[in-house]
mmCIF file of C-alpha atoms in Angstrom:
data_model
loop_
_atom_site.group_PDB
_atom_site.id
_atom_site.type_symbol
_atom_site.label_atom_id
_atom_site.label_comp_id
_atom_site.label_asym_id
_atom_site.label_seq_id
_atom_site.Cartn_x
_atom_site.Cartn_y
_atom_site.Cartn_z
ATOM 1 C CA MET A 1 0.000 0.000 0.000
ATOM 2 C CA GLY A 2 3.022 2.230 -0.220
ATOM 3 C CA ILE A 3 3.468 2.847 3.521
ATOM 4 C CA ASP A 4 6.142 1.287 5.711
ATOM 5 C CA PHE A 5 4.048 0.548 8.802
ATOM 6 C CA SER A 6 5.747 -0.005 12.158
ATOM 7 C CA ASP A 7 5.213 -3.598 13.273
ATOM 8 C CA VAL A 8 4.723 -2.965 16.980
ATOM 9 C CA SER A 9 2.207 -4.186 19.537
ATOM 10 C CA SER A 10 0.496 -2.410 22.417
ATOM 11 C CA LYS A 11 2.982 -4.159 24.717
ATOM 12 C CA ASP A 12 5.872 -2.596 22.803
ATOM 13 C CA LEU A 13 4.599 0.904 23.544
ATOM 14 C CA GLU A 14 5.869 0.941 27.123
ATOM 15 C CA LYS A 15 9.408 0.044 26.061
ATOM 16 C CA ILE A 16 9.337 2.651 23.275
ATOM 17 C CA LEU A 17 8.027 5.341 25.599
ATOM 18 C CA GLU A 18 10.415 4.535 28.447
ATOM 19 C CA GLU A 19 13.443 4.524 26.155
ATOM 20 C CA THR A 20 12.389 7.781 24.511
ATOM 21 C CA ILE A 21 11.933 9.624 27.798
ATOM 22 C CA THR A 22 14.936 8.082 29.584
ATOM 23 C CA LEU A 23 17.280 9.038 26.741
ATOM 24 C CA ASN A 24 15.506 12.394 26.349
ATOM 25 C CA LYS A 25 14.743 11.723 22.704
ATOM 26 C CA LYS A 26 11.848 13.204 20.762
ATOM 27 C CA ILE A 27 9.613 11.136 18.514
ATOM 28 C CA LYS A 28 6.593 11.788 16.354
ATOM 29 C CA VAL A 29 3.965 9.061 16.072
ATOM 30 C CA CYS A 30 0.995 8.786 13.726
ATOM 31 C CA ASP A 31 -1.684 6.255 12.914
ATOM 32 C CA VAL A 32 -2.995 5.522 9.428
ATOM 33 C CA ASN A 33 -6.388 4.092 8.515
ATOM 34 C CA THR A 34 -8.269 3.757 5.240
ATOM 35 C CA GLN A 35 -9.197 7.438 5.158
ATOM 36 C CA THR A 36 -5.698 8.736 5.852
ATOM 37 C CA LEU A 37 -4.241 6.151 3.482
ATOM 38 C CA TYR A 38 -6.163 7.968 0.745
ATOM 39 C CA LEU A 39 -4.693 11.298 1.891
ATOM 40 C CA TYR A 40 -1.213 9.799 1.874
ATOM 41 C CA HIS A 41 -1.542 8.996 -1.829
ATOM 42 C CA THR A 42 -3.294 12.220 -2.872
ATOM 43 C CA ASP A 43 -1.799 14.976 -0.689
ATOM 44 C CA PRO A 44 1.997 15.446 -1.023
ATOM 45 C CA ASN A 45 2.209 17.494 2.192
ATOM 46 C CA TYR A 46 0.445 14.801 4.187
ATOM 47 C CA LYS A 47 2.638 12.130 2.622
ATOM 48 C CA ASN A 48 5.790 14.009 3.652
ATOM 49 C CA TYR A 49 4.435 14.363 7.185
ATOM 50 C CA ILE A 50 3.726 10.645 7.518
ATOM 51 C CA LYS A 51 7.104 9.667 6.080
ATOM 52 C CA ALA A 52 8.810 11.906 8.668
ATOM 53 C CA CYS A 53 7.139 10.101 11.595
ATOM 54 C CA ASP A 54 9.233 7.766 13.729
ATOM 55 C CA TYR A 55 6.388 5.272 14.097
ATOM 56 C CA ILE A 56 3.497 4.737 11.679
ATOM 57 C CA LEU A 57 0.809 2.670 13.397
ATOM 58 C CA PRO A 58 -1.898 0.667 11.600
ATOM 59 C CA ASP A 59 -5.298 2.012 12.656
ATOM 60 C CA GLY A 60 -7.957 -0.124 11.006
ATOM 61 C CA MET A 61 -8.658 -3.805 10.547
ATOM 62 C CA SER A 62 -8.545 -3.287 6.779
ATOM 63 C CA ILE A 63 -4.856 -2.390 7.090
ATOM 64 C CA ILE A 64 -4.206 -5.534 9.131
ATOM 65 C CA VAL A 65 -6.061 -7.694 6.597
ATOM 66 C CA SER A 66 -4.055 -6.212 3.725
ATOM 67 C CA SER A 67 -0.787 -6.831 5.548
ATOM 68 C CA LYS A 68 -1.677 -10.505 5.766
ATOM 69 C CA ILE A 69 -2.732 -10.698 2.126
ATOM 70 C CA PHE A 70 0.626 -9.310 1.053
ATOM 71 C CA ARG A 71 2.484 -11.602 3.480
ATOM 72 C CA LYS A 72 3.811 -8.802 5.643
ATOM 73 C CA PRO A 73 1.560 -9.372 8.662
ATOM 74 C CA LEU A 74 1.399 -6.642 11.267
ATOM 75 C CA LYS A 75 1.036 -7.623 14.928
ATOM 76 C CA GLU A 76 -2.158 -5.762 15.699
ATOM 77 C CA ARG A 77 -4.382 -2.801 15.025
ATOM 78 C CA LEU A 78 -3.362 0.265 17.047
ATOM 79 C CA ALA A 79 -6.124 2.852 16.943
ATOM 80 C CA GLY A 80 -5.212 6.342 18.094
ATOM 81 C CA ILE A 81 -7.546 6.352 21.078
ATOM 82 C CA ASP A 82 -6.330 2.908 22.204
ATOM 83 C CA VAL A 83 -2.709 4.048 22.008
ATOM 84 C CA MET A 84 -3.547 7.203 23.932
ATOM 85 C CA GLU A 85 -5.316 5.309 26.716
ATOM 86 C CA LYS A 86 -2.429 2.836 26.954
ATOM 87 C CA ILE A 87 0.104 5.639 27.205
ATOM 88 C CA VAL A 88 -1.949 7.445 29.851
ATOM 89 C CA GLU A 89 -1.936 4.246 31.914
ATOM 90 C CA ILE A 90 1.843 3.894 31.461
ATOM 91 C CA SER A 91 2.295 7.557 32.389
ATOM 92 C CA TYR A 92 0.399 7.003 35.623
ATOM 93 C CA ARG A 93 2.756 4.203 36.620
ATOM 94 C CA LYS A 94 5.930 5.925 35.433
ATOM 95 C CA ASP A 95 4.971 9.442 36.549
ATOM 96 C CA TYR A 96 5.136 10.888 33.041
ATOM 97 C CA LYS A 97 3.206 14.083 32.371
ATOM 98 C CA ILE A 98 0.733 14.685 29.543
ATOM 99 C CA TYR A 99 -0.621 17.726 27.698
ATOM 100 C CA LEU A 100 -3.864 17.607 25.688
ATOM 101 C CA LEU A 101 -4.237 19.979 22.743
ATOM 102 C CA GLY A 102 -7.396 20.174 20.655
ATOM 103 C CA ALA A 103 -11.205 20.074 20.526
ATOM 104 C CA LYS A 104 -13.468 22.667 22.137
ATOM 105 C CA GLU A 105 -12.497 24.157 25.492
ATOM 106 C CA GLU A 106 -15.228 22.361 27.424
ATOM 107 C CA VAL A 107 -14.436 19.054 25.718
ATOM 108 C CA VAL A 108 -10.678 18.990 26.290
ATOM 109 C CA LYS A 109 -11.176 20.241 29.854
ATOM 110 C CA LYS A 110 -13.597 17.404 30.591
ATOM 111 C CA ALA A 111 -11.285 14.843 28.972
ATOM 112 C CA ALA A 112 -8.416 16.033 31.192
ATOM 113 C CA GLU A 113 -10.617 15.917 34.305
ATOM 114 C CA ILE A 114 -11.830 12.397 33.515
ATOM 115 C CA LEU A 115 -8.302 11.076 33.032
ATOM 116 C CA ASN A 116 -7.005 12.725 36.213
ATOM 117 C CA LYS A 117 -9.956 11.417 38.205
ATOM 118 C CA LYS A 118 -9.554 7.919 36.800
ATOM 119 C CA PHE A 119 -5.897 7.710 37.805
ATOM 120 C CA GLU A 120 -6.283 9.745 41.002
ATOM 121 C CA LYS A 121 -3.387 12.041 40.176
ATOM 122 C CA ASN A 122 -2.615 14.827 37.760
ATOM 123 C CA VAL A 123 -1.245 12.754 34.922
ATOM 124 C CA VAL A 124 -2.603 15.489 32.619
ATOM 125 C CA VAL A 125 -0.754 18.661 33.586
ATOM 126 C CA GLY A 126 -2.105 20.949 30.896
ATOM 127 C CA TYR A 127 -4.653 21.347 28.137
ATOM 128 C CA ARG A 128 -5.822 23.841 25.544
ATOM 129 C CA ASP A 129 -8.557 23.902 22.928
ATOM 130 C CA GLY A 130 -7.708 23.575 19.254
ATOM 131 C CA TYR A 131 -9.264 26.860 18.156
ATOM 132 C CA PHE A 132 -6.228 29.007 17.536
ATOM 133 C CA GLU A 133 -4.650 30.573 14.464
ATOM 134 C CA LYS A 134 -1.197 30.103 13.006
ATOM 135 C CA VAL A 135 -0.059 33.398 14.533
ATOM 136 C CA ASP A 136 -0.733 31.809 17.946
ATOM 137 C CA TYR A 137 1.447 28.732 17.381
ATOM 138 C CA ASP A 138 4.366 30.058 19.440
ATOM 139 C CA LEU A 139 2.073 30.975 22.354
ATOM 140 C CA VAL A 140 0.678 27.444 22.356
ATOM 141 C CA ILE A 141 4.187 25.987 22.237
ATOM 142 C CA ASP A 142 5.250 28.159 25.173
ATOM 143 C CA ASP A 143 2.302 26.953 27.265
ATOM 144 C CA ILE A 144 3.090 23.294 26.530
ATOM 145 C CA ASN A 145 6.744 23.780 27.454
ATOM 146 C CA GLN A 146 5.902 25.667 30.635
ATOM 147 C CA LYS A 147 3.810 22.732 31.844
ATOM 148 C CA LYS A 148 6.915 20.498 31.594
ATOM 149 C CA SER A 149 5.002 17.676 29.961
ATOM 150 C CA ASN A 150 6.652 14.598 28.467
ATOM 151 C CA ILE A 151 3.833 13.677 26.124
ATOM 152 C CA LEU A 152 1.666 15.734 23.787
ATOM 153 C CA PHE A 153 -1.568 14.446 22.274
ATOM 154 C CA VAL A 154 -2.962 16.623 19.493
ATOM 155 C CA GLY A 155 -6.696 16.239 18.953
ATOM 156 C CA ILE A 156 -6.974 18.568 15.973
ATOM 157 C CA SER A 157 -8.248 17.577 12.548
ATOM 158 C CA TYR A 158 -6.321 17.395 9.272
ATOM 159 C CA PRO A 159 -4.569 19.460 7.908
ATOM 160 C CA LYS A 160 -4.092 21.856 10.845
ATOM 161 C CA ARG A 161 -2.832 19.024 13.053
ATOM 162 C CA GLU A 162 0.020 18.159 10.699
ATOM 163 C CA ASP A 163 0.826 21.823 10.092
ATOM 164 C CA PHE A 164 1.093 22.591 13.812
ATOM 165 C CA ILE A 165 3.130 19.507 14.705
ATOM 166 C CA SER A 166 5.548 20.101 11.816
ATOM 167 C CA TYR A 167 6.027 23.723 12.847
ATOM 168 C CA ALA A 168 6.285 23.004 16.572
ATOM 169 C CA PHE A 169 8.336 19.803 16.581
ATOM 170 C CA ASP A 170 11.802 21.344 17.005
ATOM 171 C CA LYS A 171 10.520 23.973 19.455
ATOM 172 C CA LEU A 172 8.706 21.645 21.816
ATOM 173 C CA ASN A 173 10.431 20.198 24.888
ATOM 174 C CA VAL A 174 8.224 17.110 24.987
ATOM 175 C CA ASN A 175 9.456 13.603 24.145
ATOM 176 C CA PHE A 176 6.422 12.000 22.518
ATOM 177 C CA ILE A 177 4.018 13.674 20.082
ATOM 178 C CA MET A 178 0.991 12.035 18.513
ATOM 179 C CA GLY A 179 -2.126 13.201 16.690
ATOM 180 C CA VAL A 180 -5.244 11.489 18.042
ATOM 181 C CA GLY A 181 -8.083 12.929 15.948
ATOM 182 C CA GLY A 182 -11.409 12.990 17.789
ATOM 183 C CA SER A 183 -10.253 10.974 20.803
ATOM 184 C CA PHE A 184 -10.937 13.792 23.278
ATOM 185 C CA GLU A 185 -14.611 13.874 22.222
ATOM 186 C CA VAL A 186 -14.878 10.142 22.883
ATOM 187 C CA LEU A 187 -13.191 10.436 26.284
ATOM 188 C CA ALA A 188 -15.438 13.342 27.227
ATOM 189 C CA GLY A 189 -18.559 11.413 26.206
ATOM 190 C CA VAL A 190 -19.466 13.791 23.374
ATOM 191 C CA LYS A 191 -19.124 11.003 20.812
ATOM 192 C CA LYS A 192 -19.700 7.293 21.235
ATOM 193 C CA ARG A 193 -17.189 4.700 20.148
ATOM 194 C CA ALA A 194 -18.306 1.502 18.483
ATOM 195 C CA PRO A 195 -18.786 -1.557 20.737
ATOM 196 C CA LYS A 196 -15.825 -3.924 21.004
ATOM 197 C CA TRP A 197 -17.412 -6.543 18.767
ATOM 198 C CA VAL A 198 -17.921 -3.959 16.025
ATOM 199 C CA GLN A 199 -14.282 -2.923 16.318
ATOM 200 C CA LYS A 200 -13.119 -6.533 16.085
ATOM 201 C CA ILE A 201 -14.958 -7.214 12.827
ATOM 202 C CA GLY A 202 -13.495 -4.082 11.257
ATOM 203 C CA MET A 203 -16.734 -2.086 11.038
ATOM 204 C CA GLU A 204 -15.952 0.811 13.377
ATOM 205 C CA TRP A 205 -15.843 3.133 10.367
ATOM 206 C CA PHE A 206 -19.464 2.196 9.571
ATOM 207 C CA TYR A 207 -20.523 2.887 13.156
ATOM 208 C CA ARG A 208 -18.971 6.354 12.902
ATOM 209 C CA MET A 209 -20.636 6.968 9.561
ATOM 210 C CA ILE A 210 -24.172 6.204 10.750
ATOM 211 C CA GLN A 211 -23.644 8.677 13.597
ATOM 212 C CA ASP A 212 -22.677 11.413 11.146
ATOM 213 C CA PRO A 213 -23.700 10.349 7.613
ATOM 214 C CA LYS A 214 -23.810 13.873 6.157
ATOM 215 C CA ASP A 215 -20.154 14.501 6.948
ATOM 216 C CA LYS A 216 -18.703 11.022 6.516
ATOM 217 C CA PHE A 217 -20.591 9.164 3.768
ATOM 218 C CA LYS A 218 -18.869 10.794 0.795
ATOM 219 C CA ARG A 219 -15.445 10.752 2.460
ATOM 220 C CA TYR A 220 -15.721 7.070 3.333
ATOM 221 C CA LEU A 221 -17.039 6.160 -0.116
ATOM 222 C CA ILE A 222 -14.025 7.798 -1.771
ATOM 223 C CA SER A 223 -11.404 6.493 0.665
ATOM 224 C CA HIS A 224 -12.725 2.924 0.776
ATOM 225 C CA SER A 225 -12.979 2.771 -3.014
ATOM 226 C CA TYR A 226 -9.390 3.958 -3.212
ATOM 227 C CA TYR A 227 -8.363 1.332 -0.673
ATOM 228 C CA VAL A 228 -9.817 -1.416 -2.883
ATOM 229 C CA TYR A 229 -8.044 0.076 -5.900
ATOM 230 C CA LEU A 230 -4.706 0.125 -4.039
ATOM 231 C CA ASN A 231 -5.036 -3.482 -2.972
ATOM 232 C CA LEU A 232 -5.819 -4.597 -6.515
ATOM 233 C CA LYS A 233 -2.953 -2.512 -7.845
ATOM 234 C CA TYR A 234 -0.401 -4.049 -5.475
ATOM 235 C CA LEU A 235 -1.865 -7.518 -5.915
ATOM 236 C CA PHE A 236 -1.454 -7.451 -9.688
ATOM 237 C CA LYS A 237 1.926 -5.740 -9.385
ATOM 238 C CA LYS A 238 3.065 -8.582 -7.135
ATOM 239 C CA ASP A 239 1.882 -11.171 -9.643
#
């Protein structure tokens, strides 16, 4: 499919995170699903962003299925929200600090409160909504750095998310940066995530679509059609 996915498991995340923070390194992590796979092949700026990431995680059962078809099986699906929740749990045990950036003010505030209440300590040391302009980038960076966080989760939509992270990467004093899409809305209870059984059969995208058909139907139709095209293209190329 043209992307060199990182073959890591959820268990590998703790080792990656611990090594990154202990050695004071800085890494950029992203997850790719069927929709962002389409962007990767049609938007040069997005493609460059993905290629510059240290870890590219497979978010979507369709990606896992394709990896098996092409005999390069990936260990497991790593959805952005699952990775975030795993890293929050690790941060609680290791005393790492997290900053949440994105969504509406009331949403990101509630997400931070829920996480801190769940782990009974301030694992989230700072947060800010995602409604700021490019001229405010440096102010946002300063606030993140002042909170002395190790981990930054960016819950802003494409393409502003990639633009901000690319601009801020060298200026930030955090160790781990990852875009997590609409994960804050799910944590805050604004949006519902598909049941586990729906996730396991690879139909979470459909569950999201029926919740917001006006916004997602056309996008999913285009991206899923392109996914089928890519698989056929690589299948025949292989043969």
